[in-house]
Short mmCIF file of C-alpha atoms in Angstrom, two decimals:
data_model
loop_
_atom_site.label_atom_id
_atom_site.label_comp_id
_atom_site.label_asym_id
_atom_site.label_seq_id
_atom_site.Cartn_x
_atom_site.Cartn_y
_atom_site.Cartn_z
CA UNK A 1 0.00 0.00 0.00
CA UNK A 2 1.62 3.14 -0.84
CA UNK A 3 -0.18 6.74 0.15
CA UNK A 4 0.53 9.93 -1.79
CA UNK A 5 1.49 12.92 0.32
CA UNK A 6 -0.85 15.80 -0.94
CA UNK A 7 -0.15 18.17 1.87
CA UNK A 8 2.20 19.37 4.65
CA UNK A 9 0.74 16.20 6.35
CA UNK A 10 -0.87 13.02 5.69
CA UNK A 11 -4.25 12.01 6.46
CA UNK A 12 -4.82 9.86 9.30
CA UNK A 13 -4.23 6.12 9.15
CA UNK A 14 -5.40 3.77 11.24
CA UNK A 15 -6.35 0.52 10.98
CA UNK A 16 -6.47 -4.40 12.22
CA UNK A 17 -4.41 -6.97 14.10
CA UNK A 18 -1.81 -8.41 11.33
CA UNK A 19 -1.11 -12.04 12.28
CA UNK A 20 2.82 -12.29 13.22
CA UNK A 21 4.41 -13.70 9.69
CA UNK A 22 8.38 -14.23 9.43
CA UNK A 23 10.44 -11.72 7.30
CA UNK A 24 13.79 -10.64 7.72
CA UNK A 25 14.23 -7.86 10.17
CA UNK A 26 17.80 -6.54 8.70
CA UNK A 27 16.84 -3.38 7.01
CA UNK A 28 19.86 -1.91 4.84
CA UNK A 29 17.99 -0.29 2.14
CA UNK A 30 14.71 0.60 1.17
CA UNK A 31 12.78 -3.07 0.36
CA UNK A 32 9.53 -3.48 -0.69
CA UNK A 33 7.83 -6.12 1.19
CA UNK A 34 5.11 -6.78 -0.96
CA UNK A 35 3.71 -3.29 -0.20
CA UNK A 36 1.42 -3.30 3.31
CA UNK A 37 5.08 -2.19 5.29
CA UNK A 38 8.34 -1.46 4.07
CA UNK A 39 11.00 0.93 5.74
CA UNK A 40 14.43 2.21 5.66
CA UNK A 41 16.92 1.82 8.37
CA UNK A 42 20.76 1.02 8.79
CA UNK A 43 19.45 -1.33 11.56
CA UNK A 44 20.00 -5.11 12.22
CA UNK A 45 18.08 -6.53 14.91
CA UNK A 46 19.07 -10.12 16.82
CA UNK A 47 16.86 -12.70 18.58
CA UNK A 48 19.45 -13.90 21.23
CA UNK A 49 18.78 -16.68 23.89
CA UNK A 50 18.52 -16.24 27.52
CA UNK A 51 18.88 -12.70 27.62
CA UNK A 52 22.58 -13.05 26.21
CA UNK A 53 24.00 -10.00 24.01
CA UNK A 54 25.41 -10.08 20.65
CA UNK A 55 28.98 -8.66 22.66
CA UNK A 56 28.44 -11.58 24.50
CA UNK A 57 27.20 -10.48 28.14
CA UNK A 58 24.41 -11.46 29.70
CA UNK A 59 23.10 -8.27 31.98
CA UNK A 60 22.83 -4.99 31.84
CA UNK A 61 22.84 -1.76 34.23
CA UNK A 62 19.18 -0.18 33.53
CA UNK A 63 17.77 2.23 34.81
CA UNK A 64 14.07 2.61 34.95
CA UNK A 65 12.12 5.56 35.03
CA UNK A 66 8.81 5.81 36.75
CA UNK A 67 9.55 2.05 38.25
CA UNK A 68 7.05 2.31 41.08
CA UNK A 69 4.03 2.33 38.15
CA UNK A 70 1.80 0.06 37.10
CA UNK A 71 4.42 -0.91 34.04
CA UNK A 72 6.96 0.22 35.89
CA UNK A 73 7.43 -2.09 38.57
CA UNK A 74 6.53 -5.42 37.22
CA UNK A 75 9.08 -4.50 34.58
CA UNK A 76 11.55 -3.84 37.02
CA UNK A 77 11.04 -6.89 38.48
CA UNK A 78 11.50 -8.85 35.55
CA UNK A 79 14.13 -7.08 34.13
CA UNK A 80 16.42 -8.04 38.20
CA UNK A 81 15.18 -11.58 37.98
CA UNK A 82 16.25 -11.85 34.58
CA UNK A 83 19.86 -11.08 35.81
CA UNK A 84 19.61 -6.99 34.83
CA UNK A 85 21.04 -4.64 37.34
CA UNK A 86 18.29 -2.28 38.11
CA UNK A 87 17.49 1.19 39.57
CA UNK A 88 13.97 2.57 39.95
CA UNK A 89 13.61 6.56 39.78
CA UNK A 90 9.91 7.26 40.76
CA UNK A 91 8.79 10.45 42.61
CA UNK A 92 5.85 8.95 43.79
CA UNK A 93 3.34 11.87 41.78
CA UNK A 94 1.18 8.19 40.60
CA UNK A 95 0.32 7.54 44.36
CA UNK A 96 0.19 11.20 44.80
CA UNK A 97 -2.81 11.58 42.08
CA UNK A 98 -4.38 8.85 44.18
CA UNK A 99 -4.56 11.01 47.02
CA UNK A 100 -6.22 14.15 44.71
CA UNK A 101 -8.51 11.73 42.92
CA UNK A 102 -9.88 10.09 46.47
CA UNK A 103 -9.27 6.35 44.93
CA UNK A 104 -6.68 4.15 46.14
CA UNK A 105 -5.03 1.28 44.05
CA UNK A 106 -7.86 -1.86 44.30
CA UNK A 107 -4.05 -3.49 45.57
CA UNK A 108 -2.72 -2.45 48.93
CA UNK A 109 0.57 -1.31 47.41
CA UNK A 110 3.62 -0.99 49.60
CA UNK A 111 6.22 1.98 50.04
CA UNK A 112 9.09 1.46 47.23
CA UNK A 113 11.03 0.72 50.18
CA UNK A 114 9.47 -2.15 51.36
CA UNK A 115 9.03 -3.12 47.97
CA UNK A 116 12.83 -3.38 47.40
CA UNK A 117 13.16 -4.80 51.07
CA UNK A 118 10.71 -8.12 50.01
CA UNK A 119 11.97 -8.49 46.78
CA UNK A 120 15.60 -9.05 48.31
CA UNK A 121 14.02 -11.34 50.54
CA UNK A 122 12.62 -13.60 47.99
CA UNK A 123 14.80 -13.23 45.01
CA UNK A 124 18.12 -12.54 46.60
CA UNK A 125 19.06 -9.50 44.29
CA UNK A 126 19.32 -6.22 45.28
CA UNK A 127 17.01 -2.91 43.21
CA UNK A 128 17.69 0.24 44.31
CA UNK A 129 15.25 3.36 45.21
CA UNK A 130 15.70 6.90 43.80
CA UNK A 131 13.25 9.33 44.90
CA UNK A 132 13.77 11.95 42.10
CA UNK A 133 11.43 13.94 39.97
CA UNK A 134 12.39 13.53 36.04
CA UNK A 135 10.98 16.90 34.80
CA UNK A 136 12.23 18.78 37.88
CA UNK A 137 15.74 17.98 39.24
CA UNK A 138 17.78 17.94 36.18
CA UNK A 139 20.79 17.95 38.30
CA UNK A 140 20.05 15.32 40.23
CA UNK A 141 19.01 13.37 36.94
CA UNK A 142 22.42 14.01 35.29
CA UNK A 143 24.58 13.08 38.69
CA UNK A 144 22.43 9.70 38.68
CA UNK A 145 23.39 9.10 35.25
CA UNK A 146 27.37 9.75 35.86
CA UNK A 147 27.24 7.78 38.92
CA UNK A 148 25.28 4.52 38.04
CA UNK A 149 26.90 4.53 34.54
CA UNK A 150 23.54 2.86 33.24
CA UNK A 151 23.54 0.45 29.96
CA UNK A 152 19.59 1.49 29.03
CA UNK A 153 17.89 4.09 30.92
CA UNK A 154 13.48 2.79 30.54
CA UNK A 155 11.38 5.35 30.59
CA UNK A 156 8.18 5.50 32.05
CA UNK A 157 7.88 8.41 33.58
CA UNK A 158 5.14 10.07 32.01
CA UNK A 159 1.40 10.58 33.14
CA UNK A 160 -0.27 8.08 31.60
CA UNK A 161 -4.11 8.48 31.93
CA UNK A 162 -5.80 10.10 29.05
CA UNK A 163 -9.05 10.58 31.11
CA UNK A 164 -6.58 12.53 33.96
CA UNK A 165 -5.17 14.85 30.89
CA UNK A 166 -8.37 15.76 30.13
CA UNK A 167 -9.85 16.11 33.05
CA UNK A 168 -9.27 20.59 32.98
CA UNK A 169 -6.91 22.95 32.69
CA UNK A 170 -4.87 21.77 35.64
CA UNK A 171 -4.59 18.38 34.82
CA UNK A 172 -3.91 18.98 30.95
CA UNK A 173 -1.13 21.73 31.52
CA UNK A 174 0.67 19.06 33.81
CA UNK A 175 0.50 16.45 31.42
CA UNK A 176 2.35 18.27 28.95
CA UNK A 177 4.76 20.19 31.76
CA UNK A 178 5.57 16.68 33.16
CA UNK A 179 5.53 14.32 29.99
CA UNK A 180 7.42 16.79 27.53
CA UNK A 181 9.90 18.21 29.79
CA UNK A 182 11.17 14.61 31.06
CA UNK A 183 11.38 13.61 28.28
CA UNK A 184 13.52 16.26 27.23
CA UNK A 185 15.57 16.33 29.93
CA UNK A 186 16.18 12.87 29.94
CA UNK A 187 17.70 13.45 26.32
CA UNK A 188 19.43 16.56 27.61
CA UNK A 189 20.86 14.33 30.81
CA UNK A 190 22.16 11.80 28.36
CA UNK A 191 24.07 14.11 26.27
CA UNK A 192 25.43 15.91 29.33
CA UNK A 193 26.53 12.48 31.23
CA UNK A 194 28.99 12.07 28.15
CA UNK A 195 28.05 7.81 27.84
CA UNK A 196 26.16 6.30 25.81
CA UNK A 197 22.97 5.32 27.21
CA UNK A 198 20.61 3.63 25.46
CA UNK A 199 16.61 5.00 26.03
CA UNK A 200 13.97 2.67 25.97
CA UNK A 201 10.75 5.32 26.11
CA UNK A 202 7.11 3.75 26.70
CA UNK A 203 5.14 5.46 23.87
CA UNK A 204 1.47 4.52 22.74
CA UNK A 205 -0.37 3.03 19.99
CA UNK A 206 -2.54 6.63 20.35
CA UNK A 207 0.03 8.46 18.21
CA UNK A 208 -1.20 7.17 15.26
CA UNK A 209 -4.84 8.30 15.97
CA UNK A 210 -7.89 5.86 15.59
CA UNK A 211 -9.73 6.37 12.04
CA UNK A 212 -10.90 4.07 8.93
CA UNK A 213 -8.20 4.73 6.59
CA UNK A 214 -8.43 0.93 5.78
CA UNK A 215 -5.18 -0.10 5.44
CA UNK A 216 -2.30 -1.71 8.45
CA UNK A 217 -0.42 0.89 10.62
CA UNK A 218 3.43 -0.05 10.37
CA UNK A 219 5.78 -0.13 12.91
CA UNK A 220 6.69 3.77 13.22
CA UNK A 221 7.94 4.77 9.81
CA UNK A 222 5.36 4.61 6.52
CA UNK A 223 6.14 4.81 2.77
CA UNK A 224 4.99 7.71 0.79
CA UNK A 225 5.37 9.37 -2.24
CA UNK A 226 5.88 13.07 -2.56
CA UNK A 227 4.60 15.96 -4.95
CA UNK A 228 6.91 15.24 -8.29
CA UNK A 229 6.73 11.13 -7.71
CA UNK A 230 9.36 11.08 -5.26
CA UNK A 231 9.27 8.39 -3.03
CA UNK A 232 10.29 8.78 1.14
CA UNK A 233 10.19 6.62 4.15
CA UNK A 234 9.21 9.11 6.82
CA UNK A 235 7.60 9.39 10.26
CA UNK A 236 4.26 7.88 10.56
CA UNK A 237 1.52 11.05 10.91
CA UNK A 238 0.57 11.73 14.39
CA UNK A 239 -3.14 12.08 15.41
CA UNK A 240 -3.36 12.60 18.20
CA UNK A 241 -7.07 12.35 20.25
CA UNK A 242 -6.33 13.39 24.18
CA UNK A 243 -3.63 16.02 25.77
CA UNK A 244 -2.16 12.50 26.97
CA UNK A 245 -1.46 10.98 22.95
CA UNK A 246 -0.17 14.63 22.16
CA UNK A 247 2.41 14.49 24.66
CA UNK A 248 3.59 10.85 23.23
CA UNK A 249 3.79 12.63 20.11
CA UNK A 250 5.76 15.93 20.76
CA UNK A 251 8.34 12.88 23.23
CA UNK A 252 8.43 11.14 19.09
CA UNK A 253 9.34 14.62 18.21
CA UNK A 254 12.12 14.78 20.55
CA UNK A 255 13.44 11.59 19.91
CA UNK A 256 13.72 12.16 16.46
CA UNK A 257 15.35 15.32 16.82
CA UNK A 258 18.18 14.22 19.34
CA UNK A 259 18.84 11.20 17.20
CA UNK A 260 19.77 13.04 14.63
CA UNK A 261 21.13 16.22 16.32
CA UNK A 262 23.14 13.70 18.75
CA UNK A 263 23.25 10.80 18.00
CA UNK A 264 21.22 9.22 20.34
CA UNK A 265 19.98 5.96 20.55
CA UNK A 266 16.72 5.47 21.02
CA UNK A 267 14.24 2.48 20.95
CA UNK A 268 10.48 4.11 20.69
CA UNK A 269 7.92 1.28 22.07
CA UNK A 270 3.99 2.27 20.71
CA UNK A 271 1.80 -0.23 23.32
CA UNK A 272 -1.71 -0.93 23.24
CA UNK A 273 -3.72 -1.23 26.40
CA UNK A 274 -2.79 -2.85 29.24
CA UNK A 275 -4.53 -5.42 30.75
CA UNK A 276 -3.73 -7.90 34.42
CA UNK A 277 -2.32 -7.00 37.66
CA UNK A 278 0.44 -9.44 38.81
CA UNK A 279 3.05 -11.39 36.93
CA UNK A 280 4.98 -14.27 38.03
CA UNK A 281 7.32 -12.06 40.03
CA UNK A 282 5.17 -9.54 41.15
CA UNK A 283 3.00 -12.94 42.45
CA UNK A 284 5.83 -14.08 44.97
CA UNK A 285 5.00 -12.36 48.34
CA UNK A 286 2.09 -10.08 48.71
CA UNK A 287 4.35 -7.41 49.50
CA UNK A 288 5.30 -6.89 45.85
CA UNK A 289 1.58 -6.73 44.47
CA UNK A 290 1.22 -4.54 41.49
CA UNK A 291 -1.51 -2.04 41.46
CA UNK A 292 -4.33 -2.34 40.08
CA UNK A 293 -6.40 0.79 39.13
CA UNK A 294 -10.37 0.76 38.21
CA UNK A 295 -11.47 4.36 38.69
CA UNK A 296 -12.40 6.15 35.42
CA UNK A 297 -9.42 7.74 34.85
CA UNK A 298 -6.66 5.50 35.25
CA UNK A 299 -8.63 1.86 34.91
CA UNK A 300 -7.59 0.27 31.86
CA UNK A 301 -10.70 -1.22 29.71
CA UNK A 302 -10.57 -4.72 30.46
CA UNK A 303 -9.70 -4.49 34.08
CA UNK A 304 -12.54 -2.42 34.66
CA UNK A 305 -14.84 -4.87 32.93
CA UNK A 306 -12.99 -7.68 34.93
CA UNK A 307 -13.47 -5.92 38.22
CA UNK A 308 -17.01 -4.32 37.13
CA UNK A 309 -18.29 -8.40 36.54
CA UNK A 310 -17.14 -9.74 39.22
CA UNK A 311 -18.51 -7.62 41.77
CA UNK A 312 -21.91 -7.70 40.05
CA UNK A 313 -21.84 -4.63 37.87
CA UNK A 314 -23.18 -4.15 34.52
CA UNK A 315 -19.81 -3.42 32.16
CA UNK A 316 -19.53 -0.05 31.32
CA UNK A 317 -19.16 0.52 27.75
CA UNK A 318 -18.90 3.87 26.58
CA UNK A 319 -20.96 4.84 23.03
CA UNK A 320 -21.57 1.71 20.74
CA UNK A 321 -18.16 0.38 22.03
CA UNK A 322 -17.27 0.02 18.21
CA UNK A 323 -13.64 1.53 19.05
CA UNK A 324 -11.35 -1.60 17.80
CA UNK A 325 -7.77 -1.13 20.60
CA UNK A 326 -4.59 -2.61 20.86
CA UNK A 327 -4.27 -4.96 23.82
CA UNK A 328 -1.30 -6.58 25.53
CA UNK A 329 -0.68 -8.29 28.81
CA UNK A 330 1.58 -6.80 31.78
CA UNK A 331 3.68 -9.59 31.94
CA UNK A 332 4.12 -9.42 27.85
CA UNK A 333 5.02 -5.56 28.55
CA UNK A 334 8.24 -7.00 30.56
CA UNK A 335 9.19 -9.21 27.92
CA UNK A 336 9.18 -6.33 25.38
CA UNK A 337 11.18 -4.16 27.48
CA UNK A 338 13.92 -6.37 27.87
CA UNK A 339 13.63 -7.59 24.03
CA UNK A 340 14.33 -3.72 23.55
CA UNK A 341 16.70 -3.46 25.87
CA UNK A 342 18.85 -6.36 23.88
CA UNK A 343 18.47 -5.55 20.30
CA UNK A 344 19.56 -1.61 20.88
CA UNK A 345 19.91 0.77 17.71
CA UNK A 346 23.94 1.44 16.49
CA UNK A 347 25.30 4.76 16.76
CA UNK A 348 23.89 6.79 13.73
CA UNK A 349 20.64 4.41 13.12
CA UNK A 350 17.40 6.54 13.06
CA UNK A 351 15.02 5.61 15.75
CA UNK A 352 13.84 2.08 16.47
CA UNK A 353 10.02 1.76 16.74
CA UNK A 354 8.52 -1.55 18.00
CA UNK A 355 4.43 -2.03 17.98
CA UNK A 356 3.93 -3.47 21.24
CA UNK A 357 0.41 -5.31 21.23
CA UNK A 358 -0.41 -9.09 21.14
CA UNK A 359 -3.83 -8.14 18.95
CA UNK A 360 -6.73 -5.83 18.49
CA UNK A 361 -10.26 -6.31 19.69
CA UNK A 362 -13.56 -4.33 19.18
CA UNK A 363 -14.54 -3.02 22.78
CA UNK A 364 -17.54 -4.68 22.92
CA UNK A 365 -16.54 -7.57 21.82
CA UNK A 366 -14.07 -7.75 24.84
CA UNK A 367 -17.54 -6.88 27.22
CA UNK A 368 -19.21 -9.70 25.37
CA UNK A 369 -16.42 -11.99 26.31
CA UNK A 370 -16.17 -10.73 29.88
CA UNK A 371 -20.06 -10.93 29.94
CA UNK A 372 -20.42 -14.46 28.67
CA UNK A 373 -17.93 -15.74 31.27
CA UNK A 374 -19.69 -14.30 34.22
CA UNK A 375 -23.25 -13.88 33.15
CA UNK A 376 -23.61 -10.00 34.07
CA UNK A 377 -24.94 -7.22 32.15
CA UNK A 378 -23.76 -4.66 29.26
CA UNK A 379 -24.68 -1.21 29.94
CA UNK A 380 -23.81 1.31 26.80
CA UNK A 381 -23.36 4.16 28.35
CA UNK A 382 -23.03 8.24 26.64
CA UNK A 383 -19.23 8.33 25.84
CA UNK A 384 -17.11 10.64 27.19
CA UNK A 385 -14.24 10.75 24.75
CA UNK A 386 -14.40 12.94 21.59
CA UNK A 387 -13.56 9.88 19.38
CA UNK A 388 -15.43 7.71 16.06
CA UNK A 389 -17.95 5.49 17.44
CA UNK A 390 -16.41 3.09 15.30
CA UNK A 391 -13.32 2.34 13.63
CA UNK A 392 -11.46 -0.56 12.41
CA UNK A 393 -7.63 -1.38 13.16
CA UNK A 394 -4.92 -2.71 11.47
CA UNK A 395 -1.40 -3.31 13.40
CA UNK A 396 1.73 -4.61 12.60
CA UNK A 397 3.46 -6.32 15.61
CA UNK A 398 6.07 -8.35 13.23
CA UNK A 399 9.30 -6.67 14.56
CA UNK A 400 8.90 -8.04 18.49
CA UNK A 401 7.23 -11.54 16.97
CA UNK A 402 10.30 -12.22 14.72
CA UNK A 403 12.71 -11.23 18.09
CA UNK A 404 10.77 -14.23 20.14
CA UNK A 405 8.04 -13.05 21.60
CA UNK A 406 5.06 -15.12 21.61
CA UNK A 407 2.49 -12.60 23.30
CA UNK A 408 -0.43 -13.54 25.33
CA UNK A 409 -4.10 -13.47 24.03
CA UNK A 410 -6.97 -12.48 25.58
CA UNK A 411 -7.46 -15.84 27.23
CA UNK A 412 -10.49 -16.34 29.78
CA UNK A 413 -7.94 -18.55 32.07
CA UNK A 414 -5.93 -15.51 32.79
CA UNK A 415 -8.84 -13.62 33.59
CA UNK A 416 -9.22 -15.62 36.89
CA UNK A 417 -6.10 -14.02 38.14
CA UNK A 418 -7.90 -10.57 37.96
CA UNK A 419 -10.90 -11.71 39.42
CA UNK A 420 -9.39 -13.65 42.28
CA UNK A 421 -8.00 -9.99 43.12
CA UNK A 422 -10.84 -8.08 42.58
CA UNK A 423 -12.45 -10.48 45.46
CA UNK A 424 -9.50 -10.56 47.91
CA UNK A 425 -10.06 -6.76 47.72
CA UNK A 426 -13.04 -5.70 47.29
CA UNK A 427 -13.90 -4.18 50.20
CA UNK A 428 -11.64 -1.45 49.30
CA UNK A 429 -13.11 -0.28 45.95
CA UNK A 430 -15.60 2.45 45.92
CA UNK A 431 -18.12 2.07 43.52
CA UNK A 432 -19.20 5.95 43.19
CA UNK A 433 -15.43 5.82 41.29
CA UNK A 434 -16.12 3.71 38.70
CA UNK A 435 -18.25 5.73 35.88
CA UNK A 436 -16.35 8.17 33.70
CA UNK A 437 -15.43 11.99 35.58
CA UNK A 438 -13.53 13.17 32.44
CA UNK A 439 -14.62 14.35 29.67
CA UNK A 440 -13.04 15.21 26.16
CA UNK A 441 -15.05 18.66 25.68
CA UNK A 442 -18.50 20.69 27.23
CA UNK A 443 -20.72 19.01 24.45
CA UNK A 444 -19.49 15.10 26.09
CA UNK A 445 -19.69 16.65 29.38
CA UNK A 446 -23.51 17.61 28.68
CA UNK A 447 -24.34 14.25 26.96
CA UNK A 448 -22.53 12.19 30.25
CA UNK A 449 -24.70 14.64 32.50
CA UNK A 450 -27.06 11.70 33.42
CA UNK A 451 -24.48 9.34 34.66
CA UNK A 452 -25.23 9.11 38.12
CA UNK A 453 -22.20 7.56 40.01
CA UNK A 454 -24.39 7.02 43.33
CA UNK A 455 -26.41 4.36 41.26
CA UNK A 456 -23.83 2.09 41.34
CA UNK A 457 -24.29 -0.42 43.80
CA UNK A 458 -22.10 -3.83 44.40
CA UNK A 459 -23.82 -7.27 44.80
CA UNK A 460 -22.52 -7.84 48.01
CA UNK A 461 -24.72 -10.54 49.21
CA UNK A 462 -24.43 -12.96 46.55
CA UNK A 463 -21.31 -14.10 44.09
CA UNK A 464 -21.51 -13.60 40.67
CA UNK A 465 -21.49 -17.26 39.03
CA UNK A 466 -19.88 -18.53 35.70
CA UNK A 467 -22.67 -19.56 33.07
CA UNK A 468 -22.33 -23.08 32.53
CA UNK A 469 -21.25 -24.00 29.39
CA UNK A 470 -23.57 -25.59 27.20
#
């Protein structure tokens, strides 16, 4: 598929889940792969065993960036038991929207110190704490940087709730003060450390925006051909649809700048949504539970639903629930970091973008699913986002499928392990939380004016049961 650029930028593209099929991932000229993805890079990319390196070692010093999150930690985890040397930077502002937004973590999460404290205790290896604000003490960031001599720096430090960054003015002008300026200084800190770090940034599938173009969104860079009939590999088009996705795409700005300015290397991961709480690691003492958010803002789709069945709620889906998203599992979110992590860009290659998703589902398809297993209700609801009430997508995931990963699928045996959560603690969610309290512009906020978050009521005196199967 090849699309003509008309204007100063594209139209939209969006798109479906593209079954993982072999091809060759060494990309020294400009190839056409049978035309749905082709692209242009000096970079050669290695599936190696066991964590091992193509130098030959087998751990690194990494550094990771908002490592008391939701991604953050279980990644951290993985990354130490995997034989990584790690050091979490957090400044605690996730646990400190908590506080503003009256709704703790489902998960009674630990201090980062205790965290650290029980994970020496049952893995034997040490991760250490940093309390240390990203988009704030630049100092600070640079003198970590000299004095841990980091391998990869991961970075998820970033506000990650669309709902939050479009909650008003406040929350909007901090998601771009605190999302934009890490990530900038984070570049800047690299640069100044003089070593060469390798940055492993978090992004979204959200950059490329959610339309009906009708044809598969590649992995970062897109083939197009130019006014005169000359043909370019350039930046996919950004669109963009909360303060939240335009922050991921000014941070693909940035990256692309400092690659080329400096020479930076710099692997740029677009995720779909997340869905689980614990992972095999995070699973070993209840100390090092993950959190699991199912507010309005910060709950990811499926745990909501997962949560919202089985304590006896009809699933919330907002509009016809026709929007088609990117899904992946936490513990496949690990697994791509550290695939990253191995297979860094050289010196002078242009900036690596993975699609990190395991496949695409229509939302209420995914309610359907959760609905069918647990025999509760589907409530469309007036949606709050300014987005199409339906649209189709296309993904190519082939780069992290040809590296070894073999991602998880939305499989109704790993739901159990959210709902045996949701039950254990239950008592502390809050069910006046759980209907949207953002919304994308006045005209959603007037059509969501009859949600009533009061009407929510738990089924506390009997258990939601499984419909037997046929």
């Amino acid at each position: 598929m090849r699309f003509t650029l008309l204007l100063s930028l594209l139209p939209t593209f969006a798109t479906s889940f593209t079954a993982p099929a072999g091809f060759g991932i060494s990309q020294n000229s400009k190839v056409d792969l049978s035309a749905p993805y082709r692209f242009q890079s000096n970079t050669i990319l290695h599936a190696e065993p066991n964590g091992a390196e193509p130098n030959g070692a087998t751990n690194k010093k990494v550094i990771v960036l908002g490592g008391d999150g939701f991604c953050g930690w279980p990644t951290s985890l993985y990354l130490s038991e995997q034989g990584h040397d790690v050091v979490i930077v957090d400044n605690m502002s996730r646990r400190n929207i908590d506080t503003e937004l009256g709704c703790d973590s489902l998960t009674p999460i630990k201090s980062p110190e205790v965290r650290c404290k029980a994970w020496k205790e049952v893995s034997g290896k040490d991760i250490k704490f940093v309390n240390l604000d990203v988009a704030k003490d630049y100092d600070l960031l640079v003198q970590l940087i000299k004095d841990e001599q980091p391998d990869s720096i991961v970075h998820f430090a970033e506000q990650r709730a669309a709902p939050y960054s479009q909650k008003n003015s406040k929350t909007k002008r901090y998601t771009v003060d605190n999302n934009v300026s890490g990530a900038n200084n984070l570049c800047c800190a690299v640069i100044d450390s003089d070593l060469d770090v390798h940055i492993v940034h978090l992004g979204t599938m959200g950059v490329y925006g959610y339309g009906t173009s009708g044809g598969e969104i590649p992995e970062g860079y897109i083939d197009v051909t130019l006014p005169g009939g000359r043909e370019a590999n350039i930046l996919h088009p950004a669109y963009p649809g909360s303060v939240y996705h335009a922050t991921k795409c000014l941070d693909a700005i940035l990256w692309q700048f400092y690659q080329k300015n400096d020479q930076l290397r710099i692997t740029d991961l677009h995720q779909g949504i997340v869905w689980g709480t614990n992972t095999p690691q995070t699973a070993k003492d209840e100390r090092l539970v993950n959190r699991f958010d199912y507010d309005g803002d910060y709950g990811t789709v499926l745990n909501r639903f997962l949560m919202q069945a089985t304590m006896g709620v009809p699933l919330t889906v907002y509009g016809t629930g026709g929007q088609t998203r990117g899904f992946i599992h936490i513990s496949d979110t690990a697994r791509c970091i550290e695939i990253a992590i191995n297979n860094p860009p050289a010196v002078g290659d242009r900036v690596e973008i993975f699609n990190q998703i395991a496949e695409t589902r229509r939302v209420r398809d995914v309610a359907k699913l959760v609905a069918d297993m647990t025999g509760v209700e589907v409530d469309f609801i007036p949606n709050p986002r300014q987005e199409a009430a339906e649209n189709e997508l296309d993904v190519s995931n082939r780069k992290f499928c040809n590296l070894g990963l073999d991602p998880i699928t939305l499989d109704t045996g790993l739901f159990d392990e959210v709902t045996k959560i949701v039950k254990k603690y239950k008592e502390r969610c809050d069910p006046e939380k759980i209907l949207p309290a953002s919304f994308w512009n006045k005209k959603r906020a007037e059509e969501c004016a009859s949600l009533d978050s009061s009407s929510i009521k738990f089924k506390t005196e009997e258990t939601v049961e499984k419909k037997e199967t046929a």
